[in-house]
mmCIF file of C-alpha atoms in Angstrom:
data_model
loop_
_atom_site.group_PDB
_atom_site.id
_atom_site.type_symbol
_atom_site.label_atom_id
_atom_site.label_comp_id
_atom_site.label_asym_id
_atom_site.label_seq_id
_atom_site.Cartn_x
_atom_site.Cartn_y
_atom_site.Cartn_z
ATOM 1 C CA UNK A 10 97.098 88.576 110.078
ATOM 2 C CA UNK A 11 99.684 87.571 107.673
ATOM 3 C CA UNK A 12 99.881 90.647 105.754
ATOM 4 C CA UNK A 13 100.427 92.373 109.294
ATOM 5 C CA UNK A 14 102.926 89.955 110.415
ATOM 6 C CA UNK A 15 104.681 90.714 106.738
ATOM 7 C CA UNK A 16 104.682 94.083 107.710
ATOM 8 C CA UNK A 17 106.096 94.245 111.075
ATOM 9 C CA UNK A 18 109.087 91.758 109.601
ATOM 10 C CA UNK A 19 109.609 94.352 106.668
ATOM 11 C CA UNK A 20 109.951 96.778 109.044
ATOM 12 C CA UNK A 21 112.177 95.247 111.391
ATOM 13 C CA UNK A 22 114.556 94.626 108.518
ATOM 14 C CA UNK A 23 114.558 97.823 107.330
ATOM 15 C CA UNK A 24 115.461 99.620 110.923
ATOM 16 C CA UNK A 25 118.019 96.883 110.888
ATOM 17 C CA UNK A 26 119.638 98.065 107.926
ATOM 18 C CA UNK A 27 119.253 101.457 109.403
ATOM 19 C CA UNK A 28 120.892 100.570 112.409
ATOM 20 C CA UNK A 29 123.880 99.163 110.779
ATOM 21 C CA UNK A 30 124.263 101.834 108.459
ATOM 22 C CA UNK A 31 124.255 104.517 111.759
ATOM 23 C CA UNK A 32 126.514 102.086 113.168
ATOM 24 C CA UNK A 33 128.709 102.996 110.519
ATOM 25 C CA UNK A 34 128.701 106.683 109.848
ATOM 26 C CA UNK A 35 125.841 108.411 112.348
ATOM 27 C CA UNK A 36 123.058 109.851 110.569
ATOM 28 C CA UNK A 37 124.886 110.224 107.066
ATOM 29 C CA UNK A 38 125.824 106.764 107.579
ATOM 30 C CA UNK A 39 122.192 105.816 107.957
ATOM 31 C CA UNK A 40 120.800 107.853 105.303
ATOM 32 C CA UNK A 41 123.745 106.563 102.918
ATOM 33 C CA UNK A 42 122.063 103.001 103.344
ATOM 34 C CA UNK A 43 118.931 103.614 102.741
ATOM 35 C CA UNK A 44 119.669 105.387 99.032
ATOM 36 C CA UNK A 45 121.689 102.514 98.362
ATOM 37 C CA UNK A 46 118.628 100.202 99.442
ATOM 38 C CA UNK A 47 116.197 102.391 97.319
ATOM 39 C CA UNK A 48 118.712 101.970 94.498
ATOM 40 C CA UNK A 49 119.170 98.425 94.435
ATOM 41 C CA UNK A 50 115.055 98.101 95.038
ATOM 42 C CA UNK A 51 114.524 99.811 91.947
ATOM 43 C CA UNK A 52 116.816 97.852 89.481
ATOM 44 C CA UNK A 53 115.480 94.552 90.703
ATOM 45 C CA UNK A 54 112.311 95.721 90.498
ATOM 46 C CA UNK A 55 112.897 96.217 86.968
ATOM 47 C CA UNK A 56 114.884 93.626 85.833
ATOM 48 C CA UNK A 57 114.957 90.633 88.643
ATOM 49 C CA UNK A 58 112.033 89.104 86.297
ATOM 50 C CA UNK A 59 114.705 88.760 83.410
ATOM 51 C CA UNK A 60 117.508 87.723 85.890
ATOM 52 C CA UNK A 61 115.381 85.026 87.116
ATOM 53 C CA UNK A 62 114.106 83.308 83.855
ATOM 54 C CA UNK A 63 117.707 83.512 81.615
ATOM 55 C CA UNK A 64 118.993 81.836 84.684
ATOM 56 C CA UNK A 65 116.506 79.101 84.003
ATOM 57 C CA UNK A 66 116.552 78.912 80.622
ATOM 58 C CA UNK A 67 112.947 79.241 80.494
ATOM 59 C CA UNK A 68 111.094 79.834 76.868
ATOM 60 C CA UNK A 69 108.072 81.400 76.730
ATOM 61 C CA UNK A 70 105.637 79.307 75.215
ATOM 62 C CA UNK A 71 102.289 79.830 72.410
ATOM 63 C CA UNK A 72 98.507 78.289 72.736
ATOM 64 C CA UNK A 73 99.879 76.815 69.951
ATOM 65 C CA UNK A 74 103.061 75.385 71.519
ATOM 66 C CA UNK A 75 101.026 74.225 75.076
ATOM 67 C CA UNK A 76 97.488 74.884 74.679
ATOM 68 C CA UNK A 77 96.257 72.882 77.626
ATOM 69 C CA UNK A 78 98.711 74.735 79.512
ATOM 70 C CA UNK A 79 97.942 78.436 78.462
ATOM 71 C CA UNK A 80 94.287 77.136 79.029
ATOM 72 C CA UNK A 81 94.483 76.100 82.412
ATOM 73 C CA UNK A 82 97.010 79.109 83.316
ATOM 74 C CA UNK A 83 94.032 81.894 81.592
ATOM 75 C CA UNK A 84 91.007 80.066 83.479
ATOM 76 C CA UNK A 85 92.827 80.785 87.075
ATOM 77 C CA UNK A 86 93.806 84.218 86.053
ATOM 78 C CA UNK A 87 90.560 85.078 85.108
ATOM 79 C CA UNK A 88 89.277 83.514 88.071
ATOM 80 C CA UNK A 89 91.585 85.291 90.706
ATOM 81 C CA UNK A 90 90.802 88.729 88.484
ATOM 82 C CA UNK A 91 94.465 89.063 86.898
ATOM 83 C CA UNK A 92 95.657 89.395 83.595
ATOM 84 C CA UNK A 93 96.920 86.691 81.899
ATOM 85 C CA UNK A 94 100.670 86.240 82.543
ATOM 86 C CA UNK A 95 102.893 84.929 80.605
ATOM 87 C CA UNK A 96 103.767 81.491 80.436
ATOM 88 C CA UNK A 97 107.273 79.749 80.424
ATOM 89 C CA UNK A 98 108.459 75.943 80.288
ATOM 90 C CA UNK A 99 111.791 75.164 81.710
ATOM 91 C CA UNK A 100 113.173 71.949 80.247
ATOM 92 C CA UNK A 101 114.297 69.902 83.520
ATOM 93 C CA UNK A 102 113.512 66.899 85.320
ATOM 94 C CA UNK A 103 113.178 68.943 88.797
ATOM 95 C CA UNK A 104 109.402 68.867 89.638
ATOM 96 C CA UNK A 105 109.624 72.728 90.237
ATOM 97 C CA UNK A 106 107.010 76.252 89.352
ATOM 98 C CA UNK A 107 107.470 79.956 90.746
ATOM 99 C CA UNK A 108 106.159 83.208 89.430
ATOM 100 C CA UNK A 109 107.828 86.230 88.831
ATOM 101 C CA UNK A 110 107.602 90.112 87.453
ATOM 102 C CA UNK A 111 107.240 93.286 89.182
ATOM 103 C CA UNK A 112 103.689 93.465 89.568
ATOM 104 C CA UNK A 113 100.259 91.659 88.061
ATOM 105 C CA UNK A 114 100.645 93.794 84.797
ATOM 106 C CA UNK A 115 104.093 92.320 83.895
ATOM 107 C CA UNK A 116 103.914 88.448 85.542
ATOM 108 C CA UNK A 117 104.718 85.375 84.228
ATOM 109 C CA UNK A 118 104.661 81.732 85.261
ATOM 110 C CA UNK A 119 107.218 79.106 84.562
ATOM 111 C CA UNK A 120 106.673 75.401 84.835
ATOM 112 C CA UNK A 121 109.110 72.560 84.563
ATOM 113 C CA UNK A 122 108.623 69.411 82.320
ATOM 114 C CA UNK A 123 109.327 67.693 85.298
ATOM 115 C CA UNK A 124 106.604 69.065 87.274
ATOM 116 C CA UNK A 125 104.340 68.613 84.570
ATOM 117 C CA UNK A 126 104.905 64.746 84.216
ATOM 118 C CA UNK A 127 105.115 64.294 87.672
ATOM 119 C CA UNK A 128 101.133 65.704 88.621
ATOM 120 C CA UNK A 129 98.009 65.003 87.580
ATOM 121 C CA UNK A 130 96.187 67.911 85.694
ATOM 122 C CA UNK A 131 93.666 69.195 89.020
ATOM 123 C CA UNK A 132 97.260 68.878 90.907
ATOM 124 C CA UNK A 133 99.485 70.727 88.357
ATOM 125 C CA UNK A 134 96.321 73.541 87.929
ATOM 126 C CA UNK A 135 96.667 73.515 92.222
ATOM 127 C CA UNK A 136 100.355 74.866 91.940
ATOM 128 C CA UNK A 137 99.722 77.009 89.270
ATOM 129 C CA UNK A 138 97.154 78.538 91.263
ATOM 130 C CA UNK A 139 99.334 78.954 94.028
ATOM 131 C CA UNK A 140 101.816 81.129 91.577
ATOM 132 C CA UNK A 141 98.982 83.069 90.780
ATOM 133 C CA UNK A 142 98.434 83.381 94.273
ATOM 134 C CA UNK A 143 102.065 85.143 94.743
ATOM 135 C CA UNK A 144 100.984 87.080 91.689
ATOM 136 C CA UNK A 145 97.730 88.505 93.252
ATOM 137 C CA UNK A 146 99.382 88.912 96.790
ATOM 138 C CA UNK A 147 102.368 90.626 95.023
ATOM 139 C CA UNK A 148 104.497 88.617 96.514
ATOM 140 C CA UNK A 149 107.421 88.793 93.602
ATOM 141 C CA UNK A 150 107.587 92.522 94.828
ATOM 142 C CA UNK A 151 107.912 91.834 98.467
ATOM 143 C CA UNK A 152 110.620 89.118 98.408
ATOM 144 C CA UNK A 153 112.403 91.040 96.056
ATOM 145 C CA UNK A 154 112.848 94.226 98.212
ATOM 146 C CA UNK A 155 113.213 91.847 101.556
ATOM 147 C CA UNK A 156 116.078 89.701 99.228
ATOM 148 C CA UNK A 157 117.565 93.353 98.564
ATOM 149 C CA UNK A 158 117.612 94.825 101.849
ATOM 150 C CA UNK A 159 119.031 91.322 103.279
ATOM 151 C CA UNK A 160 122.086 91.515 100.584
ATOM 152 C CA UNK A 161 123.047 95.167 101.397
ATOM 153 C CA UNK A 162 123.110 93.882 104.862
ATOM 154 C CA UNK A 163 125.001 90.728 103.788
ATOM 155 C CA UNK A 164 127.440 92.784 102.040
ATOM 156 C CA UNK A 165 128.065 95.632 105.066
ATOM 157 C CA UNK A 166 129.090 92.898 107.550
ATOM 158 C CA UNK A 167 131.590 91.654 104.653
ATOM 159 C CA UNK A 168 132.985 94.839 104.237
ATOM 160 C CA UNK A 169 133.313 95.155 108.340
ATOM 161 C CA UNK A 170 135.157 91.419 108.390
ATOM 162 C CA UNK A 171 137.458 92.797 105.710
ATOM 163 C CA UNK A 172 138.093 95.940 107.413
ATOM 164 C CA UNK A 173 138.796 94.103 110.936
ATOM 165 C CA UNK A 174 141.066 91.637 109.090
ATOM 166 C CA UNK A 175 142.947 94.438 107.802
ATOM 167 C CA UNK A 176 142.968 96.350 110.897
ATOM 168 C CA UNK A 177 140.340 99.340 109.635
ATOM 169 C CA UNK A 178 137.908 100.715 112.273
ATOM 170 C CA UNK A 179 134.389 99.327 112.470
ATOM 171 C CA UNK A 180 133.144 102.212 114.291
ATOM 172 C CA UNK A 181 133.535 105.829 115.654
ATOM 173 C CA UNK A 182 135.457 105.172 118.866
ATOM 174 C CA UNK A 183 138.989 107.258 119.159
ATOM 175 C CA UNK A 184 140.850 104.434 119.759
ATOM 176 C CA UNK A 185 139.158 102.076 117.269
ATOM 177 C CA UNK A 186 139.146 99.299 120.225
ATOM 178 C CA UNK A 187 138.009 99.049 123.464
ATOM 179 C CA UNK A 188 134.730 96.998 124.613
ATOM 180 C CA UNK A 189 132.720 99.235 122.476
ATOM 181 C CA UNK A 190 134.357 98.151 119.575
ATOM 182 C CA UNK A 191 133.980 94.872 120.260
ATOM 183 C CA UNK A 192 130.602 94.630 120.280
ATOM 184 C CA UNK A 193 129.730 96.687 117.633
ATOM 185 C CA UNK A 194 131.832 94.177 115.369
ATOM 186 C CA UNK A 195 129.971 91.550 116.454
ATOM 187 C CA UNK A 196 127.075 93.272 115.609
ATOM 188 C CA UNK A 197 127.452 94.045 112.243
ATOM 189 C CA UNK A 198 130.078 90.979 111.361
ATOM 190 C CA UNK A 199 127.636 88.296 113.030
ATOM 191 C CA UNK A 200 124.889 89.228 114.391
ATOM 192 C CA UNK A 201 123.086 91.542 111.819
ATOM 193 C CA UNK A 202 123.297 88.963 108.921
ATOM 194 C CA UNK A 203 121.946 86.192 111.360
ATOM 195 C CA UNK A 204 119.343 88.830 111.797
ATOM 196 C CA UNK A 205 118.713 89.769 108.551
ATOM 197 C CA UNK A 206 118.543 85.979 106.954
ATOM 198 C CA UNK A 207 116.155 84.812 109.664
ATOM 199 C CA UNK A 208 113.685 87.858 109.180
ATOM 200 C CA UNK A 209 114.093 87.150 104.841
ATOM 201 C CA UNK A 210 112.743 83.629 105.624
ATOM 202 C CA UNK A 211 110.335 84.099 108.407
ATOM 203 C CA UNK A 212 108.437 86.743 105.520
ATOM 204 C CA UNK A 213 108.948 83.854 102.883
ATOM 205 C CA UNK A 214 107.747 81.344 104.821
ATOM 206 C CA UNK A 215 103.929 83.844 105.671
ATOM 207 C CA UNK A 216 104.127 84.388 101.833
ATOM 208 C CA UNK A 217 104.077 80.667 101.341
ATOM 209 C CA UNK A 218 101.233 80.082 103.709
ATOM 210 C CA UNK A 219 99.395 83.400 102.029
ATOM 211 C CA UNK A 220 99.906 81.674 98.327
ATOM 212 C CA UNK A 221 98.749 78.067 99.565
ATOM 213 C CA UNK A 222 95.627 79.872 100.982
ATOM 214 C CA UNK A 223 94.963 81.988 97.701
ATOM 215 C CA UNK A 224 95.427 79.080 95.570
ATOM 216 C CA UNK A 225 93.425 76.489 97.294
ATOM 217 C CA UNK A 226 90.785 79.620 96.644
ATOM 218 C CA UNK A 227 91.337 80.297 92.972
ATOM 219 C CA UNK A 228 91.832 76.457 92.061
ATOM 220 C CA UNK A 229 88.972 75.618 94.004
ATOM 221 C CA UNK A 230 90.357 72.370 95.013
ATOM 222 C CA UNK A 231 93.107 72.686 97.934
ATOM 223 C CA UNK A 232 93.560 69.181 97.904
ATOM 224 C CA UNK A 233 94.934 69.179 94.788
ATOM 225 C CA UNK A 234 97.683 71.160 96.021
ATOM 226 C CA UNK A 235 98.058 69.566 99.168
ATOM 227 C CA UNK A 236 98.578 66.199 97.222
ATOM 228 C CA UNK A 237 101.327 68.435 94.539
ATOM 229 C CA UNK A 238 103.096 69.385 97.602
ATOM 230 C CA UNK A 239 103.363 66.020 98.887
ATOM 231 C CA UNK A 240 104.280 64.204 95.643
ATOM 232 C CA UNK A 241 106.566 66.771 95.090
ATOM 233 C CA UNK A 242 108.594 66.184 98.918
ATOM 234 C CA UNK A 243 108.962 62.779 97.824
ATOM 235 C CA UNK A 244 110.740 63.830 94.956
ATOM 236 C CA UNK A 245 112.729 66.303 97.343
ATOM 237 C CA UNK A 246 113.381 63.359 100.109
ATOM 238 C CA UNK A 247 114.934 61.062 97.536
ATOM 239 C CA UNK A 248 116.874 63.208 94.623
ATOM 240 C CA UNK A 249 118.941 66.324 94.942
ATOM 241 C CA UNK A 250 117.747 69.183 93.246
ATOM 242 C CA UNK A 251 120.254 69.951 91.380
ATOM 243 C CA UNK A 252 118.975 73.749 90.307
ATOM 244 C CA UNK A 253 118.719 74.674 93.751
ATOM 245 C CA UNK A 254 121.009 76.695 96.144
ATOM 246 C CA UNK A 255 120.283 78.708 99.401
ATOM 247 C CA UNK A 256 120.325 82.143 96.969
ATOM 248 C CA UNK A 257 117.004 80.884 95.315
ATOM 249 C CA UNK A 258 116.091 78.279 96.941
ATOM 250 C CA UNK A 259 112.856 80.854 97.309
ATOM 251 C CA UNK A 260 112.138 80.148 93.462
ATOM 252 C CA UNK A 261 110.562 76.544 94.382
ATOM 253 C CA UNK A 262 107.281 75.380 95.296
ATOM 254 C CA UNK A 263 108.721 73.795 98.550
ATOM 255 C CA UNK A 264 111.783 73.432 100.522
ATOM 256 C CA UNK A 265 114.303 72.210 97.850
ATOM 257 C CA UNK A 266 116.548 70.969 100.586
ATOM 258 C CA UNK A 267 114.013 69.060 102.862
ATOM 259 C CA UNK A 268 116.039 65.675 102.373
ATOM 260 C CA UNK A 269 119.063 67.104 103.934
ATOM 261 C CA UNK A 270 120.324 68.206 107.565
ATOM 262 C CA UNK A 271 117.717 68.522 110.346
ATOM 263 C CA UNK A 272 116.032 70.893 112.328
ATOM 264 C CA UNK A 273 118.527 73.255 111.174
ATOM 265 C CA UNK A 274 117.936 73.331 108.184
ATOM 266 C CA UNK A 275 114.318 73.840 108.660
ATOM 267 C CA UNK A 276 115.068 76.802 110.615
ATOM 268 C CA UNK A 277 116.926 78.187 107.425
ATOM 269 C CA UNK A 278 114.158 77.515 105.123
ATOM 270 C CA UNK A 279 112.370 79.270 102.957
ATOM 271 C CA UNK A 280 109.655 77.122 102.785
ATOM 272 C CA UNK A 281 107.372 76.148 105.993
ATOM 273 C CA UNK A 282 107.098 72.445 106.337
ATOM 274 C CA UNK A 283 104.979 70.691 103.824
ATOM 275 C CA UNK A 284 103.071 68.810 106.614
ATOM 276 C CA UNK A 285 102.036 71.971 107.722
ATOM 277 C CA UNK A 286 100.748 73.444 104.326
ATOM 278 C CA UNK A 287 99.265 70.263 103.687
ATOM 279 C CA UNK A 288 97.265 70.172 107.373
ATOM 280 C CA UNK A 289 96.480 74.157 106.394
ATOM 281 C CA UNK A 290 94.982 73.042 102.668
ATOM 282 C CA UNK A 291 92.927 70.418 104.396
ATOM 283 C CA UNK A 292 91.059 72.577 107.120
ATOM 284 C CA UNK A 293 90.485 75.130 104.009
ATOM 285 C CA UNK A 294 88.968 72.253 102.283
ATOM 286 C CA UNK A 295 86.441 71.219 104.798
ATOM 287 C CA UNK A 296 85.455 75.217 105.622
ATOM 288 C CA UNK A 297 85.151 75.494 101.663
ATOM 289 C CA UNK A 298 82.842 72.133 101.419
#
C-alpha cells in the first residue's frame, strides 16, 4: 500500500513538472523539463551521497575506531540481506542518524555522538535499523529524485516571479495579459510550488512509516525504536537543532522542528508525528509477539 501510494505521488509530481514546463513552451517546453529533470536526477544520484556527508562533517570510521558500532551496524545488515554499508560518526550534540548513497551497493550510515549518548544500545541498534530500512526500501534514491523534481519546480516559478516583476510573458497569449494570463501566473508562481512541496513531504512522510516498519523487522525489537523516537522528541521539544533547516530537514530521524509553530508546521513536515510512529511500532510489536 505504501509503495503504491509512493507511486501515485511520484507520478503526480512528475506530470506536474510536465505541466508547468507545457505551460511554458507547449510540447518543447514540456520535453525541455523533463531532460533537465533527467539531468539533475543523474548527478545527484551520483554525488548527493558526498554532498550530504562533507556537509556534515562526517568521518568514516574502522572496527578498530568503533567496534561495537560496526558490530551492531554488520549484524542488521546481514539480517535485512544487505551489504555492509559504511559507517560514519558526526561529532555533534544533536541526537540525529540518516542513511544515504545511491543504492544498497554504495550506502552508508552516519550517527551522531549525540545520538549515541543519548540511547541505550537495543534503542540506538532500533534507529540504525530503521536507516537500514531506507537502505533496503531504497529510499535515498526516491527522495532524491522527488527532492530534484520539487527544485526544478521551485526554480521555474522563480524564474516566472522574475519575469512578471520585470514585465516578461509567463505564457503564450498575444497580448501577454488578459485573464488567461493571470491564472497561469498563479499557477506556476504559487500554486505549483505549494503543489510540489506538499507532494515531496506527503512521499517522505510513507517513506518514514515504510523505514519504522522495516526496522522494527530487522531490529527485532520495535519498541526500541518507538522509545528512540520518543527520547529523541524530547530532545526536539526542548533544544533547537541547530543543524537543521527546511532543505534537509529530511536527513533526521524525526521532525527536527516539532518544538516550533503548530499545526502548520506539521503540515510542512517531513516527518509524520512521532505519536503516530510510536502507536504504529507498538501494534507491530504485539502482531510480532
Amino acid at each position: 500500500m505504501n509503495s503504491l501510494k509512493t507511486t501515485l505521488l511520484l507520478a503526480t509530481l512528475t506530470g506536474l513538472l510536465l505541466a508547468i514546463g507545457y505551460s511554458f513552451g507547449g510540447t518543447r517546453g514540456m520535453t525541455f523539463m523533463f531532460v533537465i529533470s533527467i539531468l539533475m536526477n543523474f548527478v545527484s544520484f551520483w554525488y548527493s551521497d558526498k554532498i550530504v556527508l562533507n556537509m556534515y562533517g562526517a568521518r568514516e570510521v574502522t572496527p578498530q575506531q568503533a567496534p561495537d558500532l560496526i558490530r551492531m551496524v554488520s549484524g542488521l545488515a546481514q539480517k535485512a540481506k544487505l551489504p555492509m554499508p559504511k559507517v560514519y560518526i558526526i561529532d555533534t550534540d544533536v541526537p540525529n542518524a540518516f542513511a544515504t548513497g545511491r543504492d544498497p551497493e554504495h550506502a552508508a550510515v552516519a550517527v551522531t555522538t549525540g545520538i549515541m549518548r543519548a540511547l541505550n544500545y537495543e534503542e540506538l541498534e532500533g534507529v540504525v535499523a530503521h536507516e537500514l530500512g531506507h537502505v533496503k526500501n531504497r529510499d535515498t534514491l526516491i527522495s532524491t529524485i522527488v527532492a530534484t523534481i520539487a527544485g526544478v519546480i521551485t526554480m521555474i516559478a522563480q524564474i516566472a516571479q522574475w519575469a512578471a516583476i520585470f514585465g516578461g510573458r509567463v505564457g503564450d497569449d498575444e497580448d501577454g495579459g488578459g485573464l488567461g494570463g493571470v491564472l497561469e501566473f498563479v499557477f506556476l508562481a504559487v500554486l505549483a510550488p505549494i503543489a510540489a512541496t506538499l507532494i515531496q513531504l506527503g512521499i517522505s512522510r510513507v517513506r518514514e512509516f515504510q523505514a519504522d516498519a522495516t526496522g522494527g523487522t530487522v531490529s527485532g525489537n520495535p519498541l526500541a525504536l518507538a522509545s528512540a523516537l520518543q527520547k529523541i522528541e524530547q530532545y526536539a521539544q526542548h533544544r533547537v537543532m541547530n543543524e537543521a533547516t527546511p532543505a534537509t530537514s529530511h536527513m533526521f530521524i524525526i521532525n527536527p522542528f516539532s518544538g516550533v509553530g503548530g499545526w502548520l508546521t506539521g503540515l510542512f513536515s517531513t516527518h509524520p508525528p512521532t505519536a503516530q510512529r510510536v502507536a504504529k511500532l507498538q501494534e507491530q510489536a504485539k502482531r510480532m509477539r
